[in-house]
Amino acid sequence: AELDKKNYITQVCFDKEFHAYSALIEATNEMVLKCFWLFPTCLDRIPVDEDEHLEMAKNRYKDAAEAHIKYNSLLMGSLPFLNKEISDSFQKLRELCGKQLSMYTYCGELAPKRDVFVKSVETAKDLCWDRTDKIIKKQEELSEQLRIYLSSLAEKRNTSDDK
């Protein structure tokens, strides 16, 4: 009976952890996609009309901010159930996307229009576009890290089931 109880608790913990990772990956994909469009590293379709352009910029910011808030809430609620190294990776991704949000109002499409070229603003924009690539790479690394970790858990579980 004691072994059955231990197996039940182990299964419940595994299920909770797996559910947390599943929900976080979904929220990660949403946040990364929305933040990507703040400083896209591909061709972008920008409306010619200034009012439409501003509306598009506001919507991109709003969508990215909402996805970031949702991700942060889910991450904070899941931390007790996550592997430390993987939770650190999720948090690093959150920080990178948070920087993109902050910079969007400084040097992105929502930044005040300046009549003169400001080198620091242009440099900041370049850093943001570079950060977009870092975010994509970090997301790919996190997915691989999580895949390896979950595979190792499944192996451990299968090994303990054999005993």
Short mmCIF file of C-alpha atoms in Angstrom, two decimals:
data_model
loop_
_atom_site.label_atom_id
_atom_site.label_comp_id
_atom_site.label_asym_id
_atom_site.label_seq_id
_atom_site.Cartn_x
_atom_site.Cartn_y
_atom_site.Cartn_z
CA ALA A 1 0.00 0.00 0.00
CA GLU A 2 2.87 2.34 0.81
CA LEU A 3 4.44 1.70 -2.64
CA ASP A 4 1.10 2.40 -4.35
CA LYS A 5 0.78 5.67 -2.43
CA LYS A 6 4.34 6.66 -3.42
CA ASN A 7 3.66 5.80 -7.08
CA TYR A 8 0.41 7.81 -6.98
CA ILE A 9 2.17 10.88 -5.55
CA THR A 10 4.97 10.56 -8.10
CA GLN A 11 2.40 10.34 -10.91
CA VAL A 12 0.47 13.37 -9.64
CA CYS A 13 3.69 15.42 -9.44
CA PHE A 14 4.71 14.33 -12.93
CA ASP A 15 1.26 15.17 -14.32
CA LYS A 16 1.31 18.62 -12.67
CA GLU A 17 4.80 19.35 -13.98
CA PHE A 18 3.93 18.13 -17.48
CA HIS A 19 0.74 20.23 -17.52
CA ALA A 20 2.72 23.30 -16.41
CA TYR A 21 5.26 22.81 -19.21
CA SER A 22 2.51 22.29 -21.80
CA ALA A 23 0.73 25.50 -20.78
CA LEU A 24 4.00 27.44 -20.61
CA ILE A 25 5.13 26.34 -24.06
CA GLU A 26 1.81 27.48 -25.51
CA ALA A 27 2.11 30.85 -23.72
CA THR A 28 5.78 31.08 -24.79
CA ASN A 29 4.84 30.67 -28.44
CA GLU A 30 2.20 33.37 -28.16
CA MET A 31 4.48 35.83 -26.35
CA VAL A 32 7.41 35.29 -28.73
CA LEU A 33 5.17 35.71 -31.78
CA LYS A 34 3.62 38.93 -30.48
CA CYS A 35 7.00 40.35 -29.41
CA PHE A 36 8.54 39.37 -32.75
CA TRP A 37 6.30 41.88 -34.52
CA LEU A 38 7.54 44.75 -32.34
CA PHE A 39 10.92 44.55 -34.08
CA PRO A 40 10.45 42.05 -36.92
CA THR A 41 13.52 40.67 -38.65
CA CYS A 42 11.70 40.16 -41.91
CA LEU A 43 9.86 42.33 -44.38
CA ASP A 44 6.90 44.02 -42.76
CA ARG A 45 3.79 45.53 -44.25
CA ILE A 46 3.45 49.06 -42.87
CA PRO A 47 0.33 51.07 -43.72
CA VAL A 48 1.02 54.22 -45.69
CA ASP A 49 -1.68 56.14 -43.85
CA GLU A 50 -0.17 57.56 -40.64
CA ASP A 51 -3.30 56.96 -38.55
CA GLU A 52 -3.46 53.32 -39.66
CA HIS A 53 0.26 52.97 -39.00
CA LEU A 54 -0.14 54.31 -35.46
CA GLU A 55 -3.15 52.06 -34.85
CA MET A 56 -1.15 49.04 -36.03
CA ALA A 57 1.72 49.99 -33.71
CA LYS A 58 -0.61 50.41 -30.73
CA ASN A 59 -2.26 47.05 -31.42
CA ARG A 60 1.10 45.29 -31.71
CA TYR A 61 2.19 46.77 -28.40
CA LYS A 62 -1.09 45.91 -26.69
CA ASP A 63 -1.06 42.33 -28.00
CA ALA A 64 2.56 41.80 -26.98
CA ALA A 65 1.98 43.32 -23.53
CA GLU A 66 -1.08 41.12 -22.94
CA ALA A 67 0.82 38.00 -24.03
CA HIS A 68 3.73 38.96 -21.76
CA ILE A 69 1.42 39.48 -18.78
CA LYS A 70 -0.31 36.15 -19.38
CA TYR A 71 3.05 34.38 -19.72
CA ASN A 72 4.41 36.01 -16.56
CA SER A 73 1.34 35.04 -14.54
CA LEU A 74 1.49 31.45 -15.76
CA LEU A 75 5.24 31.25 -15.13
CA MET A 76 5.02 32.62 -11.60
CA GLY A 77 2.21 30.18 -10.76
CA SER A 78 4.18 27.24 -12.17
CA LEU A 79 7.63 27.89 -10.70
CA PRO A 80 7.26 25.52 -7.72
CA PHE A 81 6.63 22.62 -10.12
CA LEU A 82 9.42 23.32 -12.61
CA ASN A 83 12.97 22.09 -12.93
CA LYS A 84 15.31 24.93 -11.84
CA GLU A 85 17.40 25.07 -15.04
CA ILE A 86 14.31 25.06 -17.24
CA SER A 87 12.52 27.66 -15.12
CA ASP A 88 15.62 29.86 -15.45
CA SER A 89 15.35 29.53 -19.24
CA PHE A 90 11.66 30.47 -19.16
CA GLN A 91 12.52 33.49 -17.02
CA LYS A 92 15.34 34.59 -19.35
CA LEU A 93 12.92 34.50 -22.26
CA ARG A 94 10.45 36.58 -20.26
CA GLU A 95 13.17 39.17 -19.56
CA LEU A 96 14.18 39.41 -23.22
CA CYS A 97 10.58 39.94 -24.34
CA GLY A 98 10.06 42.45 -21.54
CA LYS A 99 13.01 44.47 -22.85
CA GLN A 100 11.44 44.49 -26.31
CA LEU A 101 8.21 45.87 -24.85
CA SER A 102 10.07 48.58 -22.93
CA MET A 103 12.14 49.60 -25.94
CA TYR A 104 9.15 49.76 -28.29
CA THR A 105 8.02 53.03 -26.73
CA TYR A 106 11.57 54.42 -26.85
CA CYS A 107 12.71 53.52 -30.35
CA GLY A 108 9.97 51.42 -31.95
CA GLU A 109 6.92 52.49 -33.89
CA LEU A 110 5.37 54.08 -30.78
CA ALA A 111 8.42 56.26 -30.11
CA PRO A 112 8.03 60.00 -30.44
CA LYS A 113 8.93 61.16 -33.95
CA ARG A 114 12.14 63.13 -34.02
CA ASP A 115 13.03 65.71 -36.62
CA VAL A 116 16.73 64.92 -36.41
CA PHE A 117 18.73 61.71 -36.56
CA VAL A 118 19.59 60.52 -33.05
CA LYS A 119 22.41 57.99 -33.08
CA SER A 120 21.52 56.50 -29.67
CA VAL A 121 17.97 55.79 -30.83
CA GLU A 122 19.19 54.14 -34.03
CA THR A 123 21.69 52.08 -32.04
CA ALA A 124 18.91 51.04 -29.66
CA LYS A 125 16.76 49.95 -32.62
CA ASP A 126 19.61 47.83 -33.94
CA LEU A 127 19.95 46.19 -30.53
CA CYS A 128 16.22 45.45 -30.52
CA TRP A 129 16.36 43.77 -33.92
CA ASP A 130 19.33 41.73 -32.68
CA ARG A 131 17.34 40.85 -29.56
CA THR A 132 14.50 39.55 -31.75
CA ASP A 133 16.93 36.99 -33.14
CA LYS A 134 18.14 36.16 -29.61
CA ILE A 135 14.54 35.59 -28.51
CA ILE A 136 13.89 33.17 -31.37
CA LYS A 137 17.14 31.31 -30.62
CA LYS A 138 16.36 31.18 -26.89
CA GLN A 139 12.90 29.78 -27.63
CA GLU A 140 14.43 27.06 -29.80
CA GLU A 141 17.00 26.22 -27.10
CA LEU A 142 14.28 26.10 -24.45
CA SER A 143 12.16 23.73 -26.55
CA GLU A 144 15.13 21.40 -27.01
CA GLN A 145 16.07 21.64 -23.33
CA LEU A 146 12.50 20.78 -22.35
CA ARG A 147 12.29 17.90 -24.82
CA ILE A 148 15.47 16.34 -23.39
CA TYR A 149 14.31 16.86 -19.82
CA LEU A 150 10.88 15.32 -20.38
CA SER A 151 12.45 12.37 -22.18
CA SER A 152 14.71 11.79 -19.18
CA LEU A 153 11.69 11.88 -16.86
CA ALA A 154 9.89 9.33 -19.00
CA GLU A 155 12.97 7.09 -18.92
CA LYS A 156 13.20 7.38 -15.11
CA ARG A 157 9.51 6.58 -14.79
CA ASN A 158 9.79 3.57 -17.08
CA THR A 159 12.81 2.33 -15.12
CA SER A 160 10.96 2.66 -11.79
CA ASP A 161 7.89 0.89 -13.27
CA ASP A 162 10.11 -2.07 -14.16
CA LYS A 163 11.17 -2.53 -10.53
#
